[in-house]
């Protein structure tokens, strides 16, 4: 989408919370673009919040850049780095936040055009966002695929490994190895995929051939988009061939907009489409028409209150 990107110019007629409420009430085709901030109230850390964000907690891994945890080249070299962190962003419940409920309410009111989410926690589906309204720009933890043989499973099947911080292995690859007759020498490498040299050395020192092979058998990778991988084609298709001509309001919630190409969506859409930003901190590199800074759950609750909409959620108290 970069080719058609333009610097967005703020629309002067929209400024206040009541302008936002007015826009919400009149719009019929709303794009909601979400990030990790809409799940933090459930205890799932985001990436970039100081102190609580995942990146600030990753120093112990000795990475030069915390993004390396989600870098596909590094994953291929040593998947244990990703697996040691994945448990922290894997939701342990199917609970969703009031902000997820707000997006569902827009859907119920037939106002939701698309929810583009960068989140991989899959909580939108638990909130009831319809698959045809949801684009998971960076994939999700819902399924995982063997990087070696392409065998795909539901994430529940590797959930124990994920929760234990252990590299999940492909059952099919392991089964195939066990079925091989004695006497046939198995290959030690795994199509370019190997554990780190140190780990390989320790397996070589301490285990026999079969244990070694099974230890490095196909690694399961959750179907989330790593840095260095393409986004699902549905992201571009939905935006450029469908939403671009229909959208009448954009609401961006709980994202620092630092990851391309999702960060470019705002500048790609028609300049006359109003855009609202809801997050804890301002976004310095995009000019939104209305910035609403604070806890997103509180802000969407207040927007609904002023709109006269009944946003129901167990975390919203009567006097909120
Ligand atoms: P980010 O860069 O960490 O930004 C999150 C933004 O949300 C920050 O600007 C925060 O200030 C703000 N924020 C945090 N909590 C709240 C809150 N309660 N109310 C309002 N604002 C809040 O994360 P992005 O989503 O921008 O970055 C995209 C990455 C993060 C994607 O690739 C995701 O896969 C990845 N991620 C996803 C999850 C998840 O699925 N829950 C968790 C962690 C990271």
CSV table of C-alpha atoms and ligand atoms in Angstrom, one decimal:
chain,number,residue,atom,x,y,z
A,1,UNK,CA,0.0,0.0,0.0
A,2,UNK,CA,3.0,2.3,0.3
A,3,UNK,CA,2.8,3.6,-3.2
A,4,UNK,CA,-0.4,5.4,-2.7
A,5,UNK,CA,0.5,6.7,0.7
A,6,UNK,CA,-0.1,10.4,1.5
A,7,UNK,CA,0.5,12.5,4.5
A,8,UNK,CA,-2.8,12.9,6.2
A,9,UNK,CA,-4.1,16.5,6.9
A,10,UNK,CA,-6.3,17.0,9.9
A,11,UNK,CA,-9.9,17.9,9.2
A,12,UNK,CA,-10.7,21.1,11.1
A,13,UNK,CA,-14.3,20.5,11.8
A,14,UNK,CA,-13.8,17.6,14.2
A,15,UNK,CA,-12.2,18.3,17.6
A,16,UNK,CA,-14.3,17.3,20.7
A,17,UNK,CA,-15.6,14.2,22.3
A,18,UNK,CA,-19.1,15.2,21.2
A,19,UNK,CA,-17.8,15.4,17.6
A,20,UNK,CA,-16.6,11.8,18.1
A,21,UNK,CA,-20.0,10.8,19.4
A,22,UNK,CA,-21.8,12.5,16.5
A,23,UNK,CA,-19.5,10.7,14.0
A,24,UNK,CA,-20.1,7.4,15.7
A,25,UNK,CA,-23.9,7.9,15.5
A,26,UNK,CA,-24.0,8.9,11.9
A,27,UNK,CA,-21.4,6.6,10.4
A,28,UNK,CA,-22.4,3.3,8.8
A,29,UNK,CA,-19.1,1.9,7.6
A,30,UNK,CA,-16.5,2.1,10.3
A,31,UNK,CA,-13.0,0.7,10.2
A,32,UNK,CA,-11.7,-0.1,13.6
A,33,UNK,CA,-7.9,-0.6,13.7
A,34,UNK,CA,-6.7,-2.2,16.9
A,35,UNK,CA,-3.5,-3.1,18.6
A,36,UNK,CA,-2.2,-4.7,21.8
A,37,UNK,CA,-3.6,-1.9,24.0
A,38,UNK,CA,-7.1,-3.2,23.8
A,39,UNK,CA,-6.1,-6.4,25.6
A,40,UNK,CA,-3.8,-5.0,28.3
A,41,UNK,CA,-6.7,-4.6,30.8
A,42,UNK,CA,-7.0,-8.4,30.7
A,43,UNK,CA,-3.4,-8.7,31.8
A,44,UNK,CA,-1.8,-9.4,28.4
A,45,UNK,CA,1.2,-7.1,28.0
A,46,UNK,CA,1.6,-5.0,24.9
A,47,UNK,CA,5.0,-4.5,23.2
A,48,UNK,CA,6.1,-0.9,23.8
A,49,UNK,CA,4.6,0.4,27.0
A,50,UNK,CA,7.4,1.4,29.3
A,51,UNK,CA,8.0,-1.0,32.2
A,52,UNK,CA,4.9,-3.2,31.6
A,53,UNK,CA,5.4,-3.9,27.8
A,54,UNK,CA,7.0,-7.1,26.7
A,55,UNK,CA,10.0,-5.4,25.1
A,56,UNK,CA,11.1,-3.9,28.4
A,57,UNK,CA,10.9,-7.4,30.0
A,58,UNK,CA,13.1,-9.0,27.4
A,59,UNK,CA,16.5,-7.7,28.4
A,60,UNK,CA,17.4,-11.0,30.0
A,61,UNK,CA,17.3,-12.8,26.7
A,62,UNK,CA,20.4,-10.9,25.6
A,63,UNK,CA,18.9,-9.8,22.3
A,64,UNK,CA,20.2,-6.7,20.6
A,65,UNK,CA,16.6,-5.7,19.8
A,66,UNK,CA,13.5,-7.2,21.5
A,67,UNK,CA,11.8,-7.4,18.1
A,68,UNK,CA,14.2,-10.3,17.4
A,69,UNK,CA,11.8,-12.5,19.4
A,70,UNK,CA,9.4,-12.2,16.5
A,71,UNK,CA,12.0,-12.3,13.7
A,72,UNK,CA,11.5,-15.1,11.3
A,73,UNK,CA,15.3,-15.6,10.6
A,74,UNK,CA,16.0,-15.8,14.3
A,75,UNK,CA,13.1,-18.2,14.8
A,76,UNK,CA,14.5,-20.5,12.2
A,77,UNK,CA,17.9,-20.4,13.9
A,78,UNK,CA,16.6,-20.9,17.5
A,79,UNK,CA,12.8,-21.2,18.0
A,80,UNK,CA,13.3,-21.5,21.8
A,81,UNK,CA,13.7,-17.8,22.0
A,82,UNK,CA,10.2,-17.2,20.7
A,83,UNK,CA,8.8,-20.1,22.8
A,84,UNK,CA,10.3,-18.7,26.0
A,85,UNK,CA,8.3,-15.5,25.5
A,86,UNK,CA,5.1,-16.7,23.7
A,87,UNK,CA,3.4,-17.9,27.0
A,88,UNK,CA,3.3,-14.3,28.1
A,89,UNK,CA,1.1,-13.1,25.2
A,90,UNK,CA,-0.9,-16.3,25.0
A,91,UNK,CA,-4.3,-15.5,26.5
A,92,UNK,CA,-5.1,-18.0,29.3
A,93,UNK,CA,-8.8,-17.3,29.2
A,94,UNK,CA,-11.4,-16.5,26.6
A,95,UNK,CA,-12.2,-13.3,28.3
A,96,UNK,CA,-12.4,-10.1,26.2
A,97,UNK,CA,-12.2,-6.5,27.2
A,98,UNK,CA,-14.9,-3.8,27.2
A,99,UNK,CA,-13.1,-2.4,24.0
A,100,UNK,CA,-13.7,-5.7,22.3
A,101,UNK,CA,-17.3,-5.5,23.4
A,102,UNK,CA,-17.5,-2.0,21.9
A,103,UNK,CA,-16.4,-3.3,18.5
A,104,UNK,CA,-19.0,-6.0,18.8
A,105,UNK,CA,-21.6,-3.4,19.6
A,106,UNK,CA,-20.7,-1.5,16.4
A,107,UNK,CA,-21.1,-4.8,14.5
A,108,UNK,CA,-24.5,-5.3,16.2
A,109,UNK,CA,-25.5,-1.8,15.1
A,110,UNK,CA,-24.5,-2.7,11.5
A,111,UNK,CA,-21.8,0.0,11.6
A,112,UNK,CA,-18.7,-2.1,11.5
A,113,UNK,CA,-17.1,-2.3,8.1
A,114,UNK,CA,-14.0,-4.1,9.2
A,115,UNK,CA,-11.9,-4.7,12.4
A,116,UNK,CA,-8.3,-4.8,11.3
A,117,UNK,CA,-6.5,-6.1,14.3
A,118,UNK,CA,-2.8,-6.5,14.8
A,119,UNK,CA,-3.4,-8.6,17.8
A,120,UNK,CA,-2.6,-12.3,17.8
A,121,UNK,CA,-4.6,-13.2,20.9
A,122,UNK,CA,-7.7,-14.1,18.9
A,123,UNK,CA,-9.9,-12.4,21.5
A,124,UNK,CA,-12.0,-10.7,18.8
A,125,UNK,CA,-13.5,-14.1,17.9
A,126,UNK,CA,-14.4,-14.7,21.5
A,127,UNK,CA,-16.1,-11.3,21.6
A,128,UNK,CA,-18.2,-12.4,18.6
A,129,UNK,CA,-16.7,-10.4,15.8
A,130,UNK,CA,-17.7,-12.2,12.7
A,131,UNK,CA,-14.9,-13.8,10.6
A,132,UNK,CA,-16.1,-11.8,7.6
A,133,UNK,CA,-15.7,-8.5,9.5
A,134,UNK,CA,-12.3,-9.4,11.0
A,135,UNK,CA,-8.8,-9.2,9.4
A,136,UNK,CA,-6.1,-10.5,11.6
A,137,UNK,CA,-3.3,-8.6,10.0
A,138,UNK,CA,-0.6,-10.5,11.8
A,139,UNK,CA,-2.3,-13.8,11.9
A,140,UNK,CA,-3.2,-15.4,15.3
A,141,UNK,CA,-2.4,-18.1,17.8
A,142,UNK,CA,-5.5,-20.0,16.6
A,143,UNK,CA,-3.5,-22.5,14.6
A,144,UNK,CA,0.1,-23.6,14.2
A,145,UNK,CA,2.0,-25.1,11.2
A,146,UNK,CA,5.1,-27.3,11.0
A,147,UNK,CA,7.8,-25.3,9.4
A,148,UNK,CA,9.2,-28.5,7.9
A,149,UNK,CA,6.2,-30.5,6.5
A,150,UNK,CA,3.4,-27.9,6.6
A,151,UNK,CA,1.2,-30.0,8.9
A,152,UNK,CA,-1.3,-27.6,10.5
A,153,UNK,CA,-3.0,-28.1,13.9
A,154,UNK,CA,-5.3,-26.1,16.2
A,155,UNK,CA,-3.2,-24.3,18.8
A,156,UNK,CA,-4.9,-26.3,21.6
A,157,UNK,CA,-2.7,-29.2,20.4
A,158,UNK,CA,0.5,-27.3,21.2
A,159,UNK,CA,-0.9,-25.4,24.1
A,160,UNK,CA,0.9,-27.3,26.8
A,161,UNK,CA,4.3,-26.7,25.1
A,162,UNK,CA,3.4,-23.0,24.6
A,163,UNK,CA,2.4,-22.6,28.2
A,164,UNK,CA,5.5,-24.5,29.4
A,165,UNK,CA,7.8,-22.3,27.2
A,166,UNK,CA,8.9,-25.5,25.4
A,167,UNK,CA,9.5,-25.7,21.6
A,168,UNK,CA,6.5,-27.5,20.2
A,169,UNK,CA,7.3,-30.4,17.7
A,170,UNK,CA,5.4,-31.7,14.8
A,171,UNK,CA,3.7,-35.0,15.7
A,172,UNK,CA,3.7,-36.1,12.1
A,173,UNK,CA,7.4,-35.6,11.7
A,174,UNK,CA,8.1,-37.4,14.9
A,175,UNK,CA,5.8,-40.3,13.9
A,176,UNK,CA,7.5,-40.6,10.5
A,177,UNK,CA,10.8,-40.8,12.2
A,178,UNK,CA,9.7,-43.5,14.6
A,179,UNK,CA,8.3,-45.6,11.8
A,180,UNK,CA,11.6,-45.6,9.9
A,181,UNK,CA,13.2,-49.1,10.0
A,182,UNK,CA,16.3,-49.7,12.0
A,183,UNK,CA,19.6,-49.4,10.1
A,184,UNK,CA,18.6,-46.4,8.0
A,185,UNK,CA,20.7,-43.5,8.9
A,186,UNK,CA,18.5,-40.4,9.6
A,187,UNK,CA,19.5,-37.0,8.4
A,188,UNK,CA,20.5,-34.7,11.2
A,189,UNK,CA,19.7,-31.4,9.7
A,190,UNK,CA,16.1,-30.3,9.3
A,191,UNK,CA,16.0,-28.4,6.0
A,192,UNK,CA,18.0,-25.5,7.2
A,193,UNK,CA,16.1,-25.4,10.4
A,194,UNK,CA,18.3,-26.1,13.4
A,195,UNK,CA,18.5,-25.4,17.0
A,196,UNK,CA,21.3,-23.0,18.0
A,197,UNK,CA,24.8,-24.4,17.7
A,198,UNK,CA,25.1,-24.6,21.5
A,199,UNK,CA,22.0,-26.6,21.9
A,200,UNK,CA,22.9,-28.9,18.9
A,201,UNK,CA,26.2,-29.6,20.6
A,202,UNK,CA,24.6,-30.5,23.8
A,203,UNK,CA,22.2,-32.9,22.1
A,204,UNK,CA,25.2,-34.4,20.2
A,205,UNK,CA,27.1,-34.9,23.4
A,206,UNK,CA,24.3,-36.4,25.5
A,207,UNK,CA,21.8,-38.3,23.3
A,208,UNK,CA,21.7,-41.1,20.8
A,209,UNK,CA,20.8,-40.6,17.2
A,210,UNK,CA,17.1,-41.1,17.6
A,211,UNK,CA,16.7,-38.8,20.5
A,212,UNK,CA,18.6,-36.2,18.7
A,213,UNK,CA,16.5,-36.5,15.6
A,214,UNK,CA,13.3,-36.2,17.5
A,215,UNK,CA,14.6,-33.3,19.5
A,216,UNK,CA,15.1,-31.3,16.3
A,217,UNK,CA,12.1,-32.7,14.3
A,218,UNK,CA,9.8,-30.2,12.6
A,219,UNK,CA,9.2,-27.2,14.7
A,220,UNK,CA,5.6,-25.9,15.0
A,221,UNK,CA,5.2,-22.2,14.4
A,222,UNK,CA,2.0,-20.5,15.5
A,223,UNK,CA,0.4,-18.9,12.5
A,224,UNK,CA,1.3,-15.4,13.5
A,225,UNK,CA,3.2,-13.1,11.1
A,226,UNK,CA,6.8,-12.6,12.1
A,227,UNK,CA,9.0,-9.6,11.1
A,228,UNK,CA,10.3,-10.6,7.7
A,229,UNK,CA,7.1,-12.4,6.7
A,230,UNK,CA,4.3,-11.2,4.4
A,231,UNK,CA,1.0,-10.2,5.8
A,232,UNK,CA,-2.0,-12.4,4.8
A,233,UNK,CA,-3.3,-11.4,1.3
A,234,UNK,CA,-6.7,-10.6,2.9
A,235,UNK,CA,-5.2,-7.5,4.5
A,236,UNK,CA,-4.4,-5.8,1.3
A,237,UNK,CA,-7.4,-7.1,-0.6
A,238,UNK,CA,-9.9,-6.0,2.0
A,239,UNK,CA,-8.4,-2.6,2.3
A,240,UNK,CA,-7.7,-1.8,-1.3
A,241,UNK,CA,-10.5,-3.6,-3.1
A,242,UNK,CA,-13.4,-3.3,-0.6
A,243,UNK,CA,-13.0,-0.9,2.3
A,244,UNK,CA,-11.3,2.0,0.7
A,245,UNK,CA,-14.4,3.1,-1.2
A,246,UNK,CA,-16.9,2.4,1.6
A,247,UNK,CA,-15.3,3.7,4.8
A,248,UNK,CA,-16.9,6.7,6.5
A,249,UNK,CA,-15.0,6.7,9.8
A,250,UNK,CA,-11.8,5.3,11.1
A,251,UNK,CA,-11.2,4.5,14.8
A,252,UNK,CA,-7.7,3.5,15.8
A,253,UNK,CA,-7.4,2.0,19.3
A,254,UNK,CA,-4.5,0.9,21.5
A,255,UNK,CA,-1.7,0.8,19.0
A,256,UNK,CA,1.5,2.8,18.7
A,257,UNK,CA,1.3,2.4,14.9
A,258,UNK,CA,5.0,1.5,14.7
A,259,UNK,CA,4.6,-1.6,12.6
A,260,UNK,CA,4.3,-1.3,8.8
A,261,UNK,CA,2.3,-1.8,6.7
A,262,UNK,CA,-0.6,-1.5,9.2
A,263,UNK,CA,0.8,1.8,10.3
A,264,UNK,CA,0.2,3.1,6.8
A,265,UNK,CA,-3.5,2.3,6.6
A,266,UNK,CA,-4.4,5.7,8.0
A,267,UNK,CA,-2.6,7.7,5.2
A,268,UNK,CA,-3.9,5.3,2.6
A,269,UNK,CA,-7.6,5.9,3.2
A,270,UNK,CA,-9.5,8.9,1.6
A,271,UNK,CA,-8.3,12.1,3.2
A,272,UNK,CA,-11.9,13.3,3.8
A,273,UNK,CA,-12.7,10.3,6.0
A,274,UNK,CA,-12.5,11.4,9.7
A,275,UNK,CA,-10.2,9.5,11.9
A,276,UNK,CA,-10.2,9.1,15.7
A,277,UNK,CA,-7.3,7.9,17.8
A,278,UNK,CA,-7.8,6.3,21.2
A,279,UNK,CA,-4.7,5.3,23.2
A,280,UNK,CA,-2.8,6.1,26.3
A,281,UNK,CA,-0.2,8.3,24.6
A,282,UNK,CA,-0.4,10.5,21.5
A,283,UNK,CA,0.8,9.2,18.2
A,284,UNK,CA,3.4,11.7,17.0
A,285,UNK,CA,3.6,10.6,13.4
A,286,UNK,CA,0.0,10.6,12.3
A,287,UNK,CA,-2.4,13.6,12.3
A,288,UNK,CA,-5.7,12.3,13.6
A,289,UNK,CA,-8.8,14.5,13.7
A,290,UNK,CA,-9.7,13.6,17.3
A,291,UNK,CA,-7.2,12.2,19.8
A,292,UNK,CA,-8.7,10.7,22.9
A,293,UNK,CA,-6.0,9.8,25.3
A,294,UNK,CA,-6.4,7.5,28.3
A,295,UNK,CA,-7.6,4.0,29.0
A,296,UNK,CA,-9.4,2.7,26.0
A,297,UNK,CA,-12.0,0.8,28.0
A,298,UNK,CA,-12.9,4.0,29.9
A,299,UNK,CA,-13.0,6.1,26.7
A,300,UNK,CA,-15.3,3.7,24.7
A,301,UNK,CA,-17.6,3.4,27.7
A,302,UNK,CA,-17.9,7.1,27.9
A,303,UNK,CA,-18.5,7.4,24.1
A,304,UNK,CA,-21.3,4.9,24.4
A,305,UNK,CA,-22.8,6.6,27.4
A,306,UNK,CA,-22.9,9.9,25.5
A,307,UNK,CA,-24.3,8.1,22.4
A,308,UNK,CA,-27.0,6.6,24.5
A,309,UNK,CA,-25.8,3.1,23.7
A,310,UNK,CA,-25.9,0.2,26.2
A,311,UNK,CA,-22.4,-1.2,26.3
A,312,UNK,CA,-22.5,-4.3,28.5
A,313,UNK,CA,-19.5,-5.9,30.0
A,314,UNK,CA,-18.6,-7.4,33.4
A,315,UNK,CA,-15.7,-5.0,33.8
A,316,UNK,CA,-17.9,-1.9,33.3
A,317,UNK,CA,-19.5,-0.9,36.6
A,318,UNK,CA,-22.8,1.1,36.7
A,319,UNK,CA,-21.1,4.3,38.0
A,320,UNK,CA,-18.2,4.2,35.4
B,1,LIG,P1,2.5,-1.5,21.0
B,1,LIG,O1,3.5,-1.0,20.1
B,1,LIG,O2,2.9,-2.2,22.3
B,1,LIG,O3,1.5,-0.3,21.3
B,1,LIG,C1,0.4,-0.4,22.2
B,1,LIG,C2,-0.2,0.9,22.4
B,1,LIG,O4,-1.4,0.8,23.2
B,1,LIG,C3,0.8,1.9,23.2
B,1,LIG,O5,0.7,3.1,22.5
B,1,LIG,C4,0.1,2.0,24.5
B,1,LIG,O6,0.3,3.3,25.1
B,1,LIG,C5,-1.3,1.7,24.3
B,1,LIG,N1,-2.0,1.1,25.4
B,1,LIG,C6,-1.7,0.1,26.1
B,1,LIG,N2,-2.6,-0.2,27.0
B,1,LIG,C7,-3.6,0.6,26.8
B,1,LIG,C8,-4.9,0.8,27.3
B,1,LIG,N3,-5.4,0.0,28.4
B,1,LIG,N4,-5.7,1.8,26.9
B,1,LIG,C9,-5.3,2.6,25.9
B,1,LIG,N5,-4.1,2.5,25.3
B,1,LIG,C10,-3.3,1.5,25.7
B,1,LIG,O7,1.6,-2.6,20.2
B,1,LIG,P2,1.0,-2.5,18.8
B,1,LIG,O8,-0.3,-3.2,18.8
B,1,LIG,O9,1.0,-1.1,18.3
B,1,LIG,O10,2.1,-3.2,17.9
B,1,LIG,C11,1.7,-4.2,17.0
B,1,LIG,C12,2.2,-5.6,17.4
B,1,LIG,C13,2.0,-5.9,18.9
B,1,LIG,C14,1.5,-6.6,16.7
B,1,LIG,O11,2.3,-7.2,15.8
B,1,LIG,C15,0.9,-7.6,17.7
B,1,LIG,O12,1.0,-8.9,17.2
B,1,LIG,C16,1.8,-7.4,18.9
B,1,LIG,N6,1.2,-7.8,20.2
B,1,LIG,C17,0.0,-8.3,20.3
B,1,LIG,C18,-0.5,-8.7,21.5
B,1,LIG,C19,-1.9,-9.3,21.6
B,1,LIG,O13,-2.3,-9.9,20.7
B,1,LIG,N7,-2.6,-9.0,22.7
B,1,LIG,C20,0.2,-8.5,22.7
B,1,LIG,C21,1.5,-7.9,22.5
B,1,LIG,C22,2.0,-7.6,21.3
